[in-house]
Backbone as CSV, one residue per row, in Angstrom:
resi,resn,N_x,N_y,N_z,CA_x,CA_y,CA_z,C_x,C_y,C_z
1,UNK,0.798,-1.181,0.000,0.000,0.000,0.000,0.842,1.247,0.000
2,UNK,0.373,2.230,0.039,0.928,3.815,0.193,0.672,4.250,1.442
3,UNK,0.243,3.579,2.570,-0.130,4.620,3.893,1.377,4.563,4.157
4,UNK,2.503,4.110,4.030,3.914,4.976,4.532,4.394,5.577,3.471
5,UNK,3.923,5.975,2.238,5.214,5.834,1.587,4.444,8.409,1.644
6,UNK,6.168,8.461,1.550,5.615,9.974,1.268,5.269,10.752,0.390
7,UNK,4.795,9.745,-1.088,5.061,10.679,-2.144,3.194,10.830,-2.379
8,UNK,2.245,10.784,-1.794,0.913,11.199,-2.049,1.273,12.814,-1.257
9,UNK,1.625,12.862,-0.107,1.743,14.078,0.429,2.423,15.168,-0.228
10,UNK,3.561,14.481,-0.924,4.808,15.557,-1.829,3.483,15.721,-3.034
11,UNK,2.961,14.874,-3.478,1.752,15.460,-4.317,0.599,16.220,-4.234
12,UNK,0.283,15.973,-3.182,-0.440,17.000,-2.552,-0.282,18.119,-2.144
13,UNK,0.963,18.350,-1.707,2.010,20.226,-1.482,2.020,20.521,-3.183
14,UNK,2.588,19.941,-3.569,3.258,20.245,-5.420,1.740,20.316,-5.946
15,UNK,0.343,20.290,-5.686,-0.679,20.621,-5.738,-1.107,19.755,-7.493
16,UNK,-0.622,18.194,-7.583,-0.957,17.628,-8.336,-1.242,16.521,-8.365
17,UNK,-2.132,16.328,-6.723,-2.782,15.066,-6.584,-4.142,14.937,-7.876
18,UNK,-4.810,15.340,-8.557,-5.674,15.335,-9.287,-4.891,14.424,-10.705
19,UNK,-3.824,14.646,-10.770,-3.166,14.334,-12.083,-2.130,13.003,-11.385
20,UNK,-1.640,12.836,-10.251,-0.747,11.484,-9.879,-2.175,10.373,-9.303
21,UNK,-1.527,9.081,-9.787,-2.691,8.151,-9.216,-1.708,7.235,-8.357
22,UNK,-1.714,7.106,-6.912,-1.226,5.527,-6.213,-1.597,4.466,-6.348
23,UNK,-1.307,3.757,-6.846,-2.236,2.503,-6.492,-1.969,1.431,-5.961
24,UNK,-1.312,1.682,-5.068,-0.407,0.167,-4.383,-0.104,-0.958,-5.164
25,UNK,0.021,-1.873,-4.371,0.613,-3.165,-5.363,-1.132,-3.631,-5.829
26,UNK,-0.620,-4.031,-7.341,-1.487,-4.297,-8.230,-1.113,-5.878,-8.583
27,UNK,-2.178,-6.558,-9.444,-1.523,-7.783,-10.048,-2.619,-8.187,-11.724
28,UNK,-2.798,-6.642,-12.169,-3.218,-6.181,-13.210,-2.007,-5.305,-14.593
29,UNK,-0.859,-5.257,-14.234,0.116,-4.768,-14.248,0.087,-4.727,-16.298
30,UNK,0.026,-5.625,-16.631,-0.531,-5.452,-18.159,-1.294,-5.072,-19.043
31,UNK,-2.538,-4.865,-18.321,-3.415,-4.191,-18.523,-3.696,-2.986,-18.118
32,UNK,-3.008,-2.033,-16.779,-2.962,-0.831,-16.723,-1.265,-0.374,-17.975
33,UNK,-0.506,-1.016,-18.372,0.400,-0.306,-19.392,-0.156,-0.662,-20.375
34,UNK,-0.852,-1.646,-20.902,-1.685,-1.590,-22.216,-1.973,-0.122,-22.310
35,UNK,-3.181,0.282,-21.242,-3.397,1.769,-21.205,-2.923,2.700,-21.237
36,UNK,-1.323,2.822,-20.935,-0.817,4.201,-20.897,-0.154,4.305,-22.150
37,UNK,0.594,5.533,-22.095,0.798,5.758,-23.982,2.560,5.920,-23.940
38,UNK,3.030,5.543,-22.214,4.478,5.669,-22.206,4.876,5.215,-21.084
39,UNK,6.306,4.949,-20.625,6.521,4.083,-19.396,7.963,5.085,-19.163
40,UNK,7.763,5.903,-18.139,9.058,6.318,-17.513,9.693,5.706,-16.212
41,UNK,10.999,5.014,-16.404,11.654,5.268,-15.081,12.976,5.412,-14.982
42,UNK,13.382,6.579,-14.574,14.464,7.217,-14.565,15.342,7.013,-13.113
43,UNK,15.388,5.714,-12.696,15.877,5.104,-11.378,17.293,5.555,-11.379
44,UNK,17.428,5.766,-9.922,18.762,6.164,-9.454,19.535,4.698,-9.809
45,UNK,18.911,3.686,-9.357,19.769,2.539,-9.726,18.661,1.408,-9.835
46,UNK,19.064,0.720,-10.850,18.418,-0.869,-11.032,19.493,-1.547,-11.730
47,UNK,19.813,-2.813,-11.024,20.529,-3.600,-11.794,20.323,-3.895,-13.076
48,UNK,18.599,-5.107,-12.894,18.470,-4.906,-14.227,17.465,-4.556,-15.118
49,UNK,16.556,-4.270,-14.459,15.202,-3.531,-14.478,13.924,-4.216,-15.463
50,UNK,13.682,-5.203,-14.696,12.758,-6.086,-15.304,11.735,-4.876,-15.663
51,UNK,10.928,-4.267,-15.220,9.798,-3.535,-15.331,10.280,-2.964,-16.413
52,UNK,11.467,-2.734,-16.851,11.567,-1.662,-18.356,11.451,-2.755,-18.794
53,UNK,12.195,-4.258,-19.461,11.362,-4.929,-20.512,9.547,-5.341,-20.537
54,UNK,9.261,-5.084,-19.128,7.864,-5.401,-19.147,7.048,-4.655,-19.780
55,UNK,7.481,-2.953,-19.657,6.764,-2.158,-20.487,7.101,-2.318,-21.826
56,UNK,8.101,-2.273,-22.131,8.387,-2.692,-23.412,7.583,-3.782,-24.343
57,UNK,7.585,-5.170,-23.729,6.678,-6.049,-24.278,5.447,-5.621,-24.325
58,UNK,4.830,-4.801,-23.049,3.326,-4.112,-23.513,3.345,-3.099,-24.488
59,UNK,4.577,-2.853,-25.321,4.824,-2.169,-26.439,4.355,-0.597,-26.212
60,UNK,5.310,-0.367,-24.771,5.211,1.160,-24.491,6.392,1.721,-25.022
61,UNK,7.020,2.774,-25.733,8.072,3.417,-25.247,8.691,3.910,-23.839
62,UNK,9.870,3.884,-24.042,10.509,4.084,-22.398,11.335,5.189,-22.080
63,UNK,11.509,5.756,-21.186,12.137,6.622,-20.863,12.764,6.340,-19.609
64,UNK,14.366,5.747,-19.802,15.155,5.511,-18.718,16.129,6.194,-18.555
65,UNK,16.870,5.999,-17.901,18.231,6.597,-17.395,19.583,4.989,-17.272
66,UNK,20.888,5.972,-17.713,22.222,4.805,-17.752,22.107,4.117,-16.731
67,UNK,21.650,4.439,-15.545,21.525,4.193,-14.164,20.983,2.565,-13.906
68,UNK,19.856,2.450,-14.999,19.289,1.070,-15.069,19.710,-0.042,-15.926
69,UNK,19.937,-1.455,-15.474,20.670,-2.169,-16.650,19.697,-2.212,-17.865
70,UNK,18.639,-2.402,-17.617,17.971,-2.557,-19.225,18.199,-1.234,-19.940
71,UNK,18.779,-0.526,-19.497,19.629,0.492,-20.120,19.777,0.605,-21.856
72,UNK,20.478,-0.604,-21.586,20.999,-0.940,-23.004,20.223,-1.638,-23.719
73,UNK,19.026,-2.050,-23.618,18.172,-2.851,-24.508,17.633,-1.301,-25.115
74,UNK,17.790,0.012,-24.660,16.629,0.908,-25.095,17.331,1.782,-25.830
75,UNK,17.402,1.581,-27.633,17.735,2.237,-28.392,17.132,3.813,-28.552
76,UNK,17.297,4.778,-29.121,16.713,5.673,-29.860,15.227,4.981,-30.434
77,UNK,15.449,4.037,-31.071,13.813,3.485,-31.751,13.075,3.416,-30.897
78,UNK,13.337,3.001,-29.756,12.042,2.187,-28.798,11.995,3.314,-27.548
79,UNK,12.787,4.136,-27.382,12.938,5.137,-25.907,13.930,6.173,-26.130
80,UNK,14.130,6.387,-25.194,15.034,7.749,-24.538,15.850,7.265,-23.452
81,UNK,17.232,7.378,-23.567,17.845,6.961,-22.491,18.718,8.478,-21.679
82,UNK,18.386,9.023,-20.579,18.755,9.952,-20.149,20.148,9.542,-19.604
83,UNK,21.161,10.219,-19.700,22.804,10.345,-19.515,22.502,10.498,-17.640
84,UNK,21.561,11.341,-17.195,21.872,11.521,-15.770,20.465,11.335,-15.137
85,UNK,20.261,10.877,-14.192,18.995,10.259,-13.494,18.675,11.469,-12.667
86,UNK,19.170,11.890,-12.672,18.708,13.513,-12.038,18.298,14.927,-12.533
87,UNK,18.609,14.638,-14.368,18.739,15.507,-15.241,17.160,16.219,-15.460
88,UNK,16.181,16.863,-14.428,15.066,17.418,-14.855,14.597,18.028,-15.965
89,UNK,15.737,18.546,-16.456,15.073,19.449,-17.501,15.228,18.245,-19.195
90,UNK,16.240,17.095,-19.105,16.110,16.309,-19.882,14.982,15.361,-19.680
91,UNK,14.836,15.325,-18.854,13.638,14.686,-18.116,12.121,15.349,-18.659
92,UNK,12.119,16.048,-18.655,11.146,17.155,-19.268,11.104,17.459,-20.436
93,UNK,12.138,17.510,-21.241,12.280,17.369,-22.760,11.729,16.341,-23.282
94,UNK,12.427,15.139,-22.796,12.097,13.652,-23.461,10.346,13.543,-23.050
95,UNK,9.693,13.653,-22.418,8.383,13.575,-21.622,7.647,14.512,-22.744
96,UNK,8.490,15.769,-22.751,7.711,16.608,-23.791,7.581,16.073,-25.537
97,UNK,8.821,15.201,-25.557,8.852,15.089,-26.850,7.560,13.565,-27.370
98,UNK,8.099,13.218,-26.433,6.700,11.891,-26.581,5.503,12.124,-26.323
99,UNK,5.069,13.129,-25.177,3.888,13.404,-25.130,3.246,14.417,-26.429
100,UNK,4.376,14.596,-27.041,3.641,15.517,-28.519,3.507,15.080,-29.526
101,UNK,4.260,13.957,-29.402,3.890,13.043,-30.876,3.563,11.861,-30.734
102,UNK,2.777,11.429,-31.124,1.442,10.288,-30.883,2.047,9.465,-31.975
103,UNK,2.429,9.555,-33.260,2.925,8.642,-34.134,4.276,8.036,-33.712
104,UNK,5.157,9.015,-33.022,6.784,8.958,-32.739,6.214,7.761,-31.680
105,UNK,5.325,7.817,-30.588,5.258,6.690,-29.682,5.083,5.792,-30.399
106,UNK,4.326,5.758,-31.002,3.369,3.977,-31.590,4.328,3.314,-32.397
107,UNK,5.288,4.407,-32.650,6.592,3.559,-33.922,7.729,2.775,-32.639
108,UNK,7.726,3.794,-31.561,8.981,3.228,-30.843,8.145,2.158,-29.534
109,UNK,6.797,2.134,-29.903,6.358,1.262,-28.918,5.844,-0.082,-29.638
110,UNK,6.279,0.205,-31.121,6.076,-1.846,-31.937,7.388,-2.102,-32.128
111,UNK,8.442,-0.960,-31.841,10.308,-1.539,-32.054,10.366,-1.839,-30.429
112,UNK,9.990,-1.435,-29.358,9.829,-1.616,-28.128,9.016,-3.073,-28.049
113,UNK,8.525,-3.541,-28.517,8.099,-4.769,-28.454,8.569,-5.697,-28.830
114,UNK,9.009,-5.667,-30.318,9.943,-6.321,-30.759,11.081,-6.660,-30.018
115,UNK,11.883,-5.282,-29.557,13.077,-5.731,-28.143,13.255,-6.833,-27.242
116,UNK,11.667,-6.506,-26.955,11.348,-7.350,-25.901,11.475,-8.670,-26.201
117,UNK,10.374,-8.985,-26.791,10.095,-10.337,-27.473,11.602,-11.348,-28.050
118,UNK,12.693,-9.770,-28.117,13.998,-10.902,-28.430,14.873,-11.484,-26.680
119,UNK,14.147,-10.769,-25.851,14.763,-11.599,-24.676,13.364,-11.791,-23.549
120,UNK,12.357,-12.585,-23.877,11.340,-12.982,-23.416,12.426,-14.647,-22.680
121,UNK,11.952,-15.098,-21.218,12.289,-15.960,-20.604,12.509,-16.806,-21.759
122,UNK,11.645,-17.567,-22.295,11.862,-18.670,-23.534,12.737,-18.445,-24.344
123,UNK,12.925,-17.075,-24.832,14.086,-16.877,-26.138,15.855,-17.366,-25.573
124,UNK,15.558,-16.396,-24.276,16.808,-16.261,-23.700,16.894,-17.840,-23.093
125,UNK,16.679,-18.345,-22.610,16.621,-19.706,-22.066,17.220,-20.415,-23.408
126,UNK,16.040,-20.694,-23.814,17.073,-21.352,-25.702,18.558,-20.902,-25.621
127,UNK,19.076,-19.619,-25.387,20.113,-18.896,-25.856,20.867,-20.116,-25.452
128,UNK,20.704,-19.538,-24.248,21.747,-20.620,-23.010,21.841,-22.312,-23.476
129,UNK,20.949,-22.885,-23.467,20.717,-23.964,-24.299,21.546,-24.490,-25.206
130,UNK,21.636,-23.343,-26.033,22.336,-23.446,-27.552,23.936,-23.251,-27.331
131,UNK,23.879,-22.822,-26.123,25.891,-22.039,-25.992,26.194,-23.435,-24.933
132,UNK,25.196,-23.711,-24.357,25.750,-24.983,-23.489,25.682,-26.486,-24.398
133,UNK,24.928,-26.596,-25.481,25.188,-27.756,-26.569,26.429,-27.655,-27.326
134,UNK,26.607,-26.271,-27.964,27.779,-25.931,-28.657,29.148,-26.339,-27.779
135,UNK,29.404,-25.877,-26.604,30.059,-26.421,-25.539,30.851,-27.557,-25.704
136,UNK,29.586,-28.325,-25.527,29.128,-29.623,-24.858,29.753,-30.622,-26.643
137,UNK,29.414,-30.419,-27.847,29.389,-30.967,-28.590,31.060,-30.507,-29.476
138,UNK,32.172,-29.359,-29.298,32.631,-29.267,-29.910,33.864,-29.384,-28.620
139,UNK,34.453,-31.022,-29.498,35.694,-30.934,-28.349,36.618,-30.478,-28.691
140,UNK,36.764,-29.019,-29.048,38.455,-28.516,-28.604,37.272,-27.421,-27.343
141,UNK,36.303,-27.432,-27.239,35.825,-26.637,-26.088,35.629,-27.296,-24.814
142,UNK,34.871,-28.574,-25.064,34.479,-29.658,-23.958,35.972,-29.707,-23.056
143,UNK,37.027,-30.155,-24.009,38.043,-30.632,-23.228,39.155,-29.308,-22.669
144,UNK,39.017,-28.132,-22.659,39.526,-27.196,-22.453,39.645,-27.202,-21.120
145,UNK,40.823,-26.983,-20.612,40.846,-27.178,-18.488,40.142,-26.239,-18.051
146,UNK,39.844,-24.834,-19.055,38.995,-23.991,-17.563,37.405,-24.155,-18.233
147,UNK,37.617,-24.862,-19.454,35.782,-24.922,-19.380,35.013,-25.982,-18.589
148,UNK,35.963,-27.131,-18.915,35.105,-28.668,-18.407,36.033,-28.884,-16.862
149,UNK,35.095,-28.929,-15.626,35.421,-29.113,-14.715,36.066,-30.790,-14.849
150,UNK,35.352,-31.670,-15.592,36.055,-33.445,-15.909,37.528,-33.180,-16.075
151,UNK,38.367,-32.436,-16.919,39.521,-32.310,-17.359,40.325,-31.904,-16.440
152,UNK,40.020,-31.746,-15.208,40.813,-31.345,-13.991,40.289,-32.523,-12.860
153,UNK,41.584,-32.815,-12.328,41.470,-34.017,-11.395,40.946,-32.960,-10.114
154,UNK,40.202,-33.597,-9.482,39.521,-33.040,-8.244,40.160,-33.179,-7.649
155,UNK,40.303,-31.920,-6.048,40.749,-31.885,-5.079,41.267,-33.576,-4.208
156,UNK,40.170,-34.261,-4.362,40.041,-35.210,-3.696,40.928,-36.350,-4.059
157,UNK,40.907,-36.619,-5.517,41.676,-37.696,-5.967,43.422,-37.113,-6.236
158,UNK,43.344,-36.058,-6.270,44.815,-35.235,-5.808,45.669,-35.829,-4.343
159,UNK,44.602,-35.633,-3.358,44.672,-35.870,-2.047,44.794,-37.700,-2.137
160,UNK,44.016,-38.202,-2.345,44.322,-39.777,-2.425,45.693,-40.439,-3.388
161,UNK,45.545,-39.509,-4.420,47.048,-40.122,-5.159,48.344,-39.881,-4.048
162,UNK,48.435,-38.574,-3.381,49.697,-38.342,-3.046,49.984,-39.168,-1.372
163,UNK,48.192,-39.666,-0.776,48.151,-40.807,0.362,48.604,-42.044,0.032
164,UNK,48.876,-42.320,-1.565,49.213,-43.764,-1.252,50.853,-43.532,-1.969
């Protein structure tokens, strides 16, 4: 919920509770960004910021900051990536520039989908899949000492060779 958190009150001084909505934790989360026409978060820090590919797959444009790792999934096509997470007045530009063009969103919110859709759990899972068969199937890699733990005698049988 929001009964601790302080930002209904900071909205309420800044005299734009009419225009901010709280809504505590939700588990509708696809269907309220279906609805919106853009997804900002300009986080001081996220590792890797699942919620920016989430908007993304709901084929929002984004507006992040370097600050967040999905950082780098968000080209020019699909978002805005702000240089400083504190930068208001870029902050305000980019906000201005999407909120004025209605076509500029809908183009960077079906390349914003697309993004997505290339590292959806299933895609990326395959990835791994495919780099651990390749591995697995080409022996000048299999047998390499720092790839295949087999190619190195274990601690243990180290210890027993030099007991007897």
């Amino acid at each position: 919920g929001t009964q601790d958190s302080p930002y209904p009150a900071m909205a309420k001084a800044l005299n734009i509770s009419k225009r901010v909505h709280f809504l505590g934790y939700r588990r509708d989360m696809p269907q309220i960004q279906r609805a919106s026409d853009l997804f900002v978060f300009p986080s001081r820090y996220e590792p890797f910021g699942l919620v920016v590919i989430e908007a993304m797959a709901s084929g929002l444009p984004v507006i992040t900051a370097t600050t967040t790792g999905a950082a780098d999934l968000v080209n020019p096509d699909c978002g805005i990536v702000l240089d400083d997470c504190d930068d208001v007045n870029a902050l305000a530009d980019a906000l201005g520039l999407l909120n004025s063009d209605r076509s500029l969103r809908q183009q960077m919110g079906k390349v914003a989908r697309t993004i997505a859709e290339q590292h959806s759990w299933s895609t990326m899972a395959q990835t791994y899949l495919n780099i651990f068969e390749e591995l697995i199937t080409h022996e000048k890699h299999s047998s390499h000492p720092h790839l295949s733990p087999s190619s190195r005698p274990s601690p243990l049988s180290e210890s027993t060779a030099t007991a007897n």
